[in-house]
């Protein structure tokens, strides 16, 4: 291990994700294990700028492994995007005697971390926590597995009513720029079509596919639509368009929204969060910085924070093929 750190801070930033609490717990307990102090920063970068800090001990994080959300709260800070904001943040870290920081969050969090590191060279390690799974350098982000299970459970319920009324449902799921949730939950819930930002299937092909589905004798249809898909219409416009052009369908829309971000984390997310949180502390103690920890082929690996932000985590194209075959 390199230069001994005495105090490490931890914060959550950006959209919350189930398992963030498990990650906080892992960081706090790893600090206790290695006999160093741990400070929790409330409300992400905003709390960092405002000095909203609290000392955390191993007992402060009892019984949070099963809780959704984040006990440290979170925010999307505009002030941290300014030089003045980052200068305040740096001064607060120095005044508090903090030697390194663990950033739990997604793309925006790591972009902030990268810029901060360029300016102040402050030891920081990223832990990927977002339901979107859109981070390069890890096969899974914390919260993604739980969100998938939440979405599948919701679609199963929608299927019951869709099938009773012989209806077509458009179900919108989260994912501003990425279709991981839509694609995996769509296959898991047996959706007839899945619209993702990474592949624009076009309106004509969608109509053809829905016509085929109707002819095949199915009693209900589910189309999973990613929030950020590129078909050119929002989910309500899309539903109107289909209803106008395919008179044989009665169409309804269900937007799952923020319920996808809540709930008790799955076992997978708890274990992932524990492994990544511990490694993040160990990396800081080892003198490492500007890295993100992630899970690659079952192993905890590191990626440069810049690569994690700029690299592209590609969707699994095989799933698109499987989905097409299953929708017959
Ligand atoms: O990044 C996670 C995410 O849940 C996205 O899927 C979604 O587009 C966005 O956050 C919503 O953000 P907010 O809660 O700020 O509206």
CSV table of C-alpha atoms and ligand atoms in Angstrom, one decimal:
chain,number,residue,atom,x,y,z
A,1,UNK,CA,0.0,0.0,0.0
A,2,UNK,CA,1.2,3.6,-0.8
A,3,UNK,CA,1.0,6.8,1.2
A,4,UNK,CA,-1.3,6.1,4.1
A,5,UNK,CA,-4.7,7.8,3.8
A,6,UNK,CA,-6.4,8.9,7.0
A,7,UNK,CA,-9.8,10.1,5.8
A,8,UNK,CA,-11.9,9.0,2.8
A,9,UNK,CA,-15.2,10.6,1.7
A,10,UNK,CA,-18.0,8.9,-0.1
A,11,UNK,CA,-21.0,10.4,-1.9
A,12,UNK,CA,-23.8,9.5,-4.3
A,13,UNK,CA,-24.6,11.7,-7.3
A,14,UNK,CA,-27.0,11.8,-10.3
A,15,UNK,CA,-30.1,9.6,-10.5
A,16,UNK,CA,-30.4,7.2,-7.5
A,17,UNK,CA,-30.2,3.5,-8.0
A,18,UNK,CA,-31.1,0.5,-5.8
A,19,UNK,CA,-27.8,-0.8,-4.3
A,20,UNK,CA,-26.3,2.7,-3.7
A,21,UNK,CA,-26.8,2.2,0.1
A,22,UNK,CA,-25.1,-1.2,-0.1
A,23,UNK,CA,-22.2,0.6,-1.9
A,24,UNK,CA,-22.0,3.3,0.8
A,25,UNK,CA,-22.1,0.6,3.5
A,26,UNK,CA,-19.2,-1.2,1.8
A,27,UNK,CA,-17.1,1.9,1.6
A,28,UNK,CA,-17.8,2.9,5.2
A,29,UNK,CA,-17.1,-0.6,6.5
A,30,UNK,CA,-13.9,-1.0,4.4
A,31,UNK,CA,-12.7,2.2,5.9
A,32,UNK,CA,-13.4,0.9,9.4
A,33,UNK,CA,-11.7,-2.4,8.6
A,34,UNK,CA,-8.5,-0.5,7.4
A,35,UNK,CA,-8.8,1.8,10.4
A,36,UNK,CA,-9.3,5.1,8.6
A,37,UNK,CA,-12.0,7.7,9.0
A,38,UNK,CA,-14.9,7.9,6.6
A,39,UNK,CA,-17.0,11.0,5.8
A,40,UNK,CA,-20.3,10.9,4.1
A,41,UNK,CA,-21.1,13.8,1.8
A,42,UNK,CA,-24.8,14.6,1.4
A,43,UNK,CA,-26.5,15.5,-1.9
A,44,UNK,CA,-23.6,14.7,-4.2
A,45,UNK,CA,-21.5,17.5,-5.7
A,46,UNK,CA,-23.9,20.1,-4.3
A,47,UNK,CA,-23.3,18.9,-0.7
A,48,UNK,CA,-19.6,18.9,-1.5
A,49,UNK,CA,-19.8,22.6,-2.5
A,50,UNK,CA,-21.8,23.4,0.6
A,51,UNK,CA,-19.7,21.4,3.0
A,52,UNK,CA,-22.7,19.1,4.0
A,53,UNK,CA,-20.5,16.4,5.5
A,54,UNK,CA,-21.0,13.8,8.3
A,55,UNK,CA,-18.6,11.4,9.9
A,56,UNK,CA,-19.8,7.8,9.3
A,57,UNK,CA,-18.8,4.8,11.4
A,58,UNK,CA,-19.5,1.1,10.7
A,59,UNK,CA,-22.6,1.2,12.9
A,60,UNK,CA,-24.0,4.2,11.1
A,61,UNK,CA,-24.6,2.0,8.0
A,62,UNK,CA,-26.3,-0.9,9.9
A,63,UNK,CA,-29.4,-2.3,8.1
A,64,UNK,CA,-29.1,-0.2,5.0
A,65,UNK,CA,-28.0,-3.0,2.6
A,66,UNK,CA,-31.7,-3.8,1.9
A,67,UNK,CA,-32.9,-0.3,1.4
A,68,UNK,CA,-33.5,1.4,-2.0
A,69,UNK,CA,-32.6,5.1,-2.6
A,70,UNK,CA,-29.5,6.6,-1.0
A,71,UNK,CA,-29.1,7.6,2.7
A,72,UNK,CA,-26.7,10.3,1.5
A,73,UNK,CA,-29.3,11.7,-0.8
A,74,UNK,CA,-28.3,12.8,-4.3
A,75,UNK,CA,-28.5,15.7,-6.7
A,76,UNK,CA,-27.6,16.9,-10.2
A,77,UNK,CA,-25.5,20.0,-9.3
A,78,UNK,CA,-25.3,22.8,-11.9
A,79,UNK,CA,-22.9,24.7,-9.6
A,80,UNK,CA,-20.3,22.0,-9.8
A,81,UNK,CA,-20.1,22.6,-13.6
A,82,UNK,CA,-18.6,26.0,-12.8
A,83,UNK,CA,-14.9,26.6,-11.9
A,84,UNK,CA,-16.1,28.6,-8.8
A,85,UNK,CA,-18.2,25.7,-7.6
A,86,UNK,CA,-15.3,23.2,-8.0
A,87,UNK,CA,-13.0,25.6,-6.2
A,88,UNK,CA,-15.4,25.7,-3.2
A,89,UNK,CA,-15.6,21.9,-3.3
A,90,UNK,CA,-11.8,21.5,-3.2
A,91,UNK,CA,-11.5,23.9,-0.3
A,92,UNK,CA,-14.1,22.0,1.7
A,93,UNK,CA,-12.2,18.7,1.1
A,94,UNK,CA,-8.9,20.2,2.1
A,95,UNK,CA,-10.4,21.9,5.2
A,96,UNK,CA,-12.0,18.7,6.3
A,97,UNK,CA,-8.7,16.9,5.9
A,98,UNK,CA,-10.1,14.4,3.3
A,99,UNK,CA,-7.4,12.5,1.4
A,100,UNK,CA,-9.5,10.8,-1.2
A,101,UNK,CA,-13.1,10.4,-2.4
A,102,UNK,CA,-15.4,7.6,-3.7
A,103,UNK,CA,-17.9,8.8,-6.3
A,104,UNK,CA,-21.0,6.5,-6.6
A,105,UNK,CA,-23.0,7.4,-9.7
A,106,UNK,CA,-23.2,7.4,-13.5
A,107,UNK,CA,-22.0,9.3,-16.5
A,108,UNK,CA,-22.6,12.8,-15.1
A,109,UNK,CA,-20.9,11.9,-11.8
A,110,UNK,CA,-17.8,10.6,-13.5
A,111,UNK,CA,-17.6,13.5,-15.9
A,112,UNK,CA,-17.6,15.8,-12.9
A,113,UNK,CA,-14.9,13.6,-11.3
A,114,UNK,CA,-12.7,13.7,-14.4
A,115,UNK,CA,-12.8,17.5,-14.7
A,116,UNK,CA,-12.2,17.9,-10.9
A,117,UNK,CA,-9.2,15.5,-11.2
A,118,UNK,CA,-7.8,17.5,-14.1
A,119,UNK,CA,-8.0,20.7,-12.1
A,120,UNK,CA,-7.0,19.5,-8.6
A,121,UNK,CA,-5.5,16.1,-9.1
A,122,UNK,CA,-7.6,14.9,-6.1
A,123,UNK,CA,-7.5,11.1,-5.5
A,124,UNK,CA,-10.9,9.8,-6.6
A,125,UNK,CA,-12.4,6.4,-7.5
A,126,UNK,CA,-15.7,5.9,-9.3
A,127,UNK,CA,-18.2,3.2,-8.5
A,128,UNK,CA,-20.9,2.8,-11.2
A,129,UNK,CA,-24.4,3.2,-9.8
A,130,UNK,CA,-27.2,3.8,-12.3
A,131,UNK,CA,-30.2,1.7,-13.4
A,132,UNK,CA,-29.3,2.5,-17.1
A,133,UNK,CA,-26.2,0.2,-17.3
A,134,UNK,CA,-24.8,2.6,-19.8
A,135,UNK,CA,-21.2,2.8,-18.4
A,136,UNK,CA,-18.2,1.5,-20.3
A,137,UNK,CA,-15.8,-0.7,-18.2
A,138,UNK,CA,-18.4,-2.8,-16.4
A,139,UNK,CA,-20.8,-5.4,-17.6
A,140,UNK,CA,-23.3,-4.3,-14.9
A,141,UNK,CA,-23.9,-1.1,-13.0
A,142,UNK,CA,-25.3,-1.1,-9.5
A,143,UNK,CA,-29.1,-0.9,-9.7
A,144,UNK,CA,-29.6,-2.3,-13.2
A,145,UNK,CA,-30.5,-5.8,-12.1
A,146,UNK,CA,-33.0,-4.6,-9.6
A,147,UNK,CA,-34.6,-2.2,-12.2
A,148,UNK,CA,-34.8,-5.1,-14.7
A,149,UNK,CA,-36.7,-7.2,-12.2
A,150,UNK,CA,-39.0,-4.3,-11.4
A,151,UNK,CA,-39.8,-3.7,-15.0
A,152,UNK,CA,-40.4,-7.4,-15.8
A,153,UNK,CA,-42.8,-7.6,-12.8
A,154,UNK,CA,-44.7,-4.5,-14.1
A,155,UNK,CA,-44.9,-5.8,-17.6
A,156,UNK,CA,-46.2,-9.2,-16.4
A,157,UNK,CA,-49.0,-7.3,-14.7
A,158,UNK,CA,-49.7,-5.2,-17.8
A,159,UNK,CA,-49.8,-8.4,-19.8
A,160,UNK,CA,-52.7,-9.7,-17.7
A,161,UNK,CA,-54.9,-6.8,-18.5
A,162,UNK,CA,-53.7,-6.5,-22.1
A,163,UNK,CA,-54.6,-10.1,-22.7
A,164,UNK,CA,-58.0,-9.8,-21.0
A,165,UNK,CA,-58.9,-6.9,-23.3
A,166,UNK,CA,-57.1,-8.1,-26.5
A,167,UNK,CA,-55.1,-4.8,-26.4
A,168,UNK,CA,-51.8,-3.5,-27.6
A,169,UNK,CA,-49.7,-1.8,-24.9
A,170,UNK,CA,-46.8,0.6,-25.4
A,171,UNK,CA,-44.8,0.4,-22.2
A,172,UNK,CA,-42.2,3.2,-21.8
A,173,UNK,CA,-39.1,2.3,-19.7
A,174,UNK,CA,-36.2,4.5,-18.5
A,175,UNK,CA,-33.0,5.0,-20.5
A,176,UNK,CA,-32.3,8.5,-21.8
A,177,UNK,CA,-29.6,7.3,-24.2
A,178,UNK,CA,-29.4,3.5,-23.7
A,179,UNK,CA,-31.7,0.6,-24.4
A,180,UNK,CA,-30.3,-1.9,-21.9
A,181,UNK,CA,-33.4,-1.9,-19.6
A,182,UNK,CA,-35.8,-2.1,-22.6
A,183,UNK,CA,-33.9,-4.9,-24.4
A,184,UNK,CA,-33.3,-7.2,-21.4
A,185,UNK,CA,-36.6,-6.6,-19.6
A,186,UNK,CA,-38.4,-6.8,-23.0
A,187,UNK,CA,-36.9,-10.3,-23.7
A,188,UNK,CA,-37.6,-11.3,-20.1
A,189,UNK,CA,-41.2,-10.3,-20.2
A,190,UNK,CA,-41.8,-11.7,-23.7
A,191,UNK,CA,-42.4,-8.3,-25.5
A,192,UNK,CA,-43.5,-8.5,-29.1
A,193,UNK,CA,-41.3,-5.5,-30.1
A,194,UNK,CA,-38.6,-3.5,-28.3
A,195,UNK,CA,-37.6,0.0,-29.4
A,196,UNK,CA,-34.2,1.1,-28.3
A,197,UNK,CA,-32.0,4.2,-29.2
A,198,UNK,CA,-29.2,2.1,-30.5
A,199,UNK,CA,-31.3,0.6,-33.4
A,200,UNK,CA,-33.9,2.6,-35.2
A,201,UNK,CA,-36.4,0.1,-36.6
A,202,UNK,CA,-38.5,2.8,-38.3
A,203,UNK,CA,-42.2,3.2,-38.2
A,204,UNK,CA,-43.0,1.2,-41.3
A,205,UNK,CA,-41.3,-1.9,-39.9
A,206,UNK,CA,-43.0,-1.5,-36.6
A,207,UNK,CA,-46.4,-1.4,-38.4
A,208,UNK,CA,-45.6,-4.4,-40.5
A,209,UNK,CA,-44.4,-6.3,-37.4
A,210,UNK,CA,-47.6,-5.5,-35.5
A,211,UNK,CA,-49.8,-6.5,-38.5
A,212,UNK,CA,-47.9,-9.9,-38.5
A,213,UNK,CA,-48.5,-10.2,-34.8
A,214,UNK,CA,-52.2,-9.7,-35.2
A,215,UNK,CA,-52.4,-12.2,-38.0
A,216,UNK,CA,-50.6,-14.8,-36.0
A,217,UNK,CA,-53.5,-14.9,-33.6
A,218,UNK,CA,-52.0,-13.4,-30.5
A,219,UNK,CA,-54.5,-12.0,-27.9
A,220,UNK,CA,-52.3,-9.2,-26.7
A,221,UNK,CA,-49.1,-7.3,-27.7
A,222,UNK,CA,-46.5,-5.5,-25.7
A,223,UNK,CA,-44.1,-3.0,-27.3
A,224,UNK,CA,-41.4,-1.8,-24.9
A,225,UNK,CA,-40.2,1.7,-25.8
A,226,UNK,CA,-37.1,3.2,-24.4
A,227,UNK,CA,-37.5,6.7,-23.1
A,228,UNK,CA,-34.8,7.9,-25.5
A,229,UNK,CA,-35.6,5.8,-28.5
A,230,UNK,CA,-35.1,7.3,-32.0
A,231,UNK,CA,-38.3,6.4,-33.8
A,232,UNK,CA,-39.1,10.2,-33.8
A,233,UNK,CA,-42.2,10.3,-31.7
A,234,UNK,CA,-42.9,10.2,-28.0
A,235,UNK,CA,-44.7,7.1,-26.7
A,236,UNK,CA,-48.2,8.8,-26.8
A,237,UNK,CA,-47.7,10.1,-30.3
A,238,UNK,CA,-46.5,6.7,-31.3
A,239,UNK,CA,-49.6,5.0,-29.8
A,240,UNK,CA,-51.9,7.5,-31.7
A,241,UNK,CA,-50.0,6.9,-34.9
A,242,UNK,CA,-50.4,3.1,-34.6
A,243,UNK,CA,-54.0,3.3,-33.6
A,244,UNK,CA,-54.8,5.5,-36.6
A,245,UNK,CA,-52.9,3.3,-39.0
A,246,UNK,CA,-53.8,-0.2,-37.6
A,247,UNK,CA,-57.6,-0.1,-37.0
A,248,UNK,CA,-57.6,-3.6,-35.7
A,249,UNK,CA,-55.7,-2.6,-32.6
A,250,UNK,CA,-57.0,-1.0,-29.4
A,251,UNK,CA,-54.0,0.8,-27.9
A,252,UNK,CA,-53.0,1.8,-24.4
A,253,UNK,CA,-49.8,3.4,-23.0
A,254,UNK,CA,-48.1,2.8,-19.7
A,255,UNK,CA,-45.1,4.9,-18.6
A,256,UNK,CA,-43.4,3.1,-15.8
A,257,UNK,CA,-41.3,6.2,-14.8
A,258,UNK,CA,-39.5,6.6,-11.5
A,259,UNK,CA,-40.9,3.4,-9.9
A,260,UNK,CA,-38.1,1.8,-11.9
A,261,UNK,CA,-35.5,3.5,-9.7
A,262,UNK,CA,-36.9,2.4,-6.3
A,263,UNK,CA,-37.2,-0.7,-4.3
A,264,UNK,CA,-35.1,-3.0,-2.3
A,265,UNK,CA,-32.0,-4.0,-4.3
A,266,UNK,CA,-31.7,-7.6,-5.6
A,267,UNK,CA,-29.1,-9.9,-4.2
A,268,UNK,CA,-27.0,-9.4,-7.3
A,269,UNK,CA,-26.9,-5.6,-6.8
A,270,UNK,CA,-26.1,-6.0,-3.1
A,271,UNK,CA,-23.1,-8.3,-3.8
A,272,UNK,CA,-21.9,-6.2,-6.7
A,273,UNK,CA,-22.1,-3.0,-4.6
A,274,UNK,CA,-20.2,-4.7,-1.7
A,275,UNK,CA,-17.4,-5.9,-4.0
A,276,UNK,CA,-17.0,-2.6,-5.8
A,277,UNK,CA,-17.2,-0.5,-2.7
A,278,UNK,CA,-14.5,-2.4,-0.9
A,279,UNK,CA,-12.2,-2.3,-4.0
A,280,UNK,CA,-12.7,1.4,-4.4
A,281,UNK,CA,-11.4,2.0,-0.8
A,282,UNK,CA,-8.5,-0.4,-1.4
A,283,UNK,CA,-7.5,1.3,-4.6
A,284,UNK,CA,-7.3,4.7,-2.8
A,285,UNK,CA,-5.3,3.2,0.0
A,286,UNK,CA,-3.0,1.8,-2.7
A,287,UNK,CA,-2.4,5.3,-4.0
A,288,UNK,CA,-4.5,4.9,-7.1
A,289,UNK,CA,-6.8,7.6,-8.6
A,290,UNK,CA,-8.9,8.6,-11.5
A,291,UNK,CA,-10.2,5.0,-12.0
A,292,UNK,CA,-13.6,3.4,-12.1
A,293,UNK,CA,-14.1,-0.1,-10.6
A,294,UNK,CA,-16.4,-2.4,-12.5
A,295,UNK,CA,-17.3,-6.1,-13.0
A,296,UNK,CA,-15.9,-7.6,-16.2
A,297,UNK,CA,-16.5,-11.3,-16.8
A,298,UNK,CA,-17.1,-11.9,-13.1
A,299,UNK,CA,-14.0,-10.1,-11.9
A,300,UNK,CA,-13.6,-6.7,-10.3
A,301,UNK,CA,-11.5,-4.6,-12.8
A,302,UNK,CA,-10.5,-1.0,-13.2
A,303,UNK,CA,-10.9,1.4,-16.1
A,304,UNK,CA,-9.7,5.0,-16.5
A,305,UNK,CA,-12.4,7.4,-15.5
A,306,UNK,CA,-12.1,9.1,-18.8
A,307,UNK,CA,-12.5,5.9,-20.7
A,308,UNK,CA,-15.6,5.0,-18.6
A,309,UNK,CA,-17.1,8.3,-19.6
A,310,UNK,CA,-16.1,8.4,-23.2
A,311,UNK,CA,-16.2,4.7,-24.1
A,312,UNK,CA,-19.4,3.1,-25.4
A,313,UNK,CA,-20.9,0.2,-23.6
A,314,UNK,CA,-22.5,-1.7,-26.4
A,315,UNK,CA,-25.8,-3.5,-26.2
A,316,UNK,CA,-25.9,-7.2,-26.9
A,317,UNK,CA,-27.1,-7.6,-30.5
A,318,UNK,CA,-27.8,-11.3,-30.0
A,319,UNK,CA,-30.7,-10.3,-27.7
A,320,UNK,CA,-32.3,-8.4,-30.6
A,321,UNK,CA,-32.2,-11.6,-32.7
A,322,UNK,CA,-33.6,-13.7,-29.8
A,323,UNK,CA,-36.3,-11.2,-29.3
A,324,UNK,CA,-37.3,-11.3,-33.0
A,325,UNK,CA,-37.4,-15.1,-32.9
A,326,UNK,CA,-39.4,-15.2,-29.7
A,327,UNK,CA,-42.0,-12.8,-31.1
A,328,UNK,CA,-43.2,-15.1,-33.8
B,1,LIG,O1,-29.9,8.0,-15.4
B,1,LIG,C1,-30.9,7.4,-14.7
B,1,LIG,C2,-32.2,7.9,-15.2
B,1,LIG,O2,-33.2,7.2,-14.4
B,1,LIG,C3,-32.5,7.8,-16.6
B,1,LIG,O3,-32.9,6.5,-17.1
B,1,LIG,C4,-33.6,8.9,-16.8
B,1,LIG,O4,-33.7,9.3,-18.1
B,1,LIG,C5,-33.2,9.9,-15.8
B,1,LIG,O5,-32.4,9.3,-14.8
B,1,LIG,C6,-34.3,10.7,-15.2
B,1,LIG,O6,-33.7,11.7,-14.4
B,1,LIG,P1,-34.5,12.5,-13.3
B,1,LIG,O7,-34.9,11.7,-12.1
B,1,LIG,O8,-33.6,13.6,-12.9
B,1,LIG,O9,-35.8,13.0,-14.0
